[in-house]
C-alpha cells in the first residue's frame, strides 16, 4: 500500500509538472500571437521576424544542398538560364532557358532585334520528324509575348533571308501542354525571316 501511494504521488507530481509545462507553452504562444498579450504591432513584428529567420535558414540550407550537388561550380545555373552562346562541334548554340539554335542560312538583310516586327515562314516538327504546324507568312513583334518565349529568344540576331533551326524545351515553349508532340516535348522549328522592320 505504501509503495502504491508513493507511485500515485509521483504520478500526480509528473502530471502536475506536465500541466504547468503545457500552460507555460500555451501562454508563450498566446503572448506572441497577433492579438495576444502583446501589442498587436509588436506581435506582428515578432511573427514576421520569425518567418524571415525561418526563410533565411531554409534558403541557406537549400544553397548548401545545391552547392553539395553541383560542387563549387555554380556556372551550371548561368549556363542553363542564360546560355553559353558558344557553338559546339555541330554549330549548335545554347541560348537562354536552354533554347538551342543552329543557323542553316545566314541572311544578308536587316538584323532582328528586340521589338522588331517580323514576318517569318516556319515549320514545327516533333522529335520524330512529324509536321505539327507550319505557316508561310506569320507576323509578330519580338520580345512582346506574341509568341512562345523560345521564339523571342531564338530569333534575335537573325537577318532577313536567314534560316535557323530552333530546339525549344518545354519551359521556353508550351510548358506541359500537348500541342501534338506530346506533353512537355521538345519542339523543333525551322524559321526563315522574310522581312524585319
Tab-separated table of C-alpha atoms in Angstrom, residues 6 13 51 56 73 76 82 101 108 112 126 135 138 148 169-170 185:
chain	number	residue	atom	x	y	z
A	6	UNK	CA	4.174	6.600	-3.392
A	13	UNK	CA	3.587	15.258	-9.467
A	51	UNK	CA	9.111	33.918	-40.539
A	56	UNK	CA	16.692	32.585	-44.336
A	73	UNK	CA	30.906	25.156	-59.988
A	76	UNK	CA	25.640	25.417	-64.284
A	82	UNK	CA	21.449	32.491	-69.733
A	101	UNK	CA	19.777	27.181	-82.315
A	108	UNK	CA	22.017	39.402	-95.704
A	112	UNK	CA	16.419	41.097	-85.891
A	126	UNK	CA	8.009	16.783	-83.296
A	135	UNK	CA	2.942	28.919	-91.914
A	138	UNK	CA	3.456	34.666	-89.805
A	148	UNK	CA	6.402	31.476	-77.113
A	169	UNK	CA	12.449	22.994	-74.377
A	170	UNK	CA	9.065	22.954	-72.581
A	185	UNK	CA	8.131	17.501	-75.514
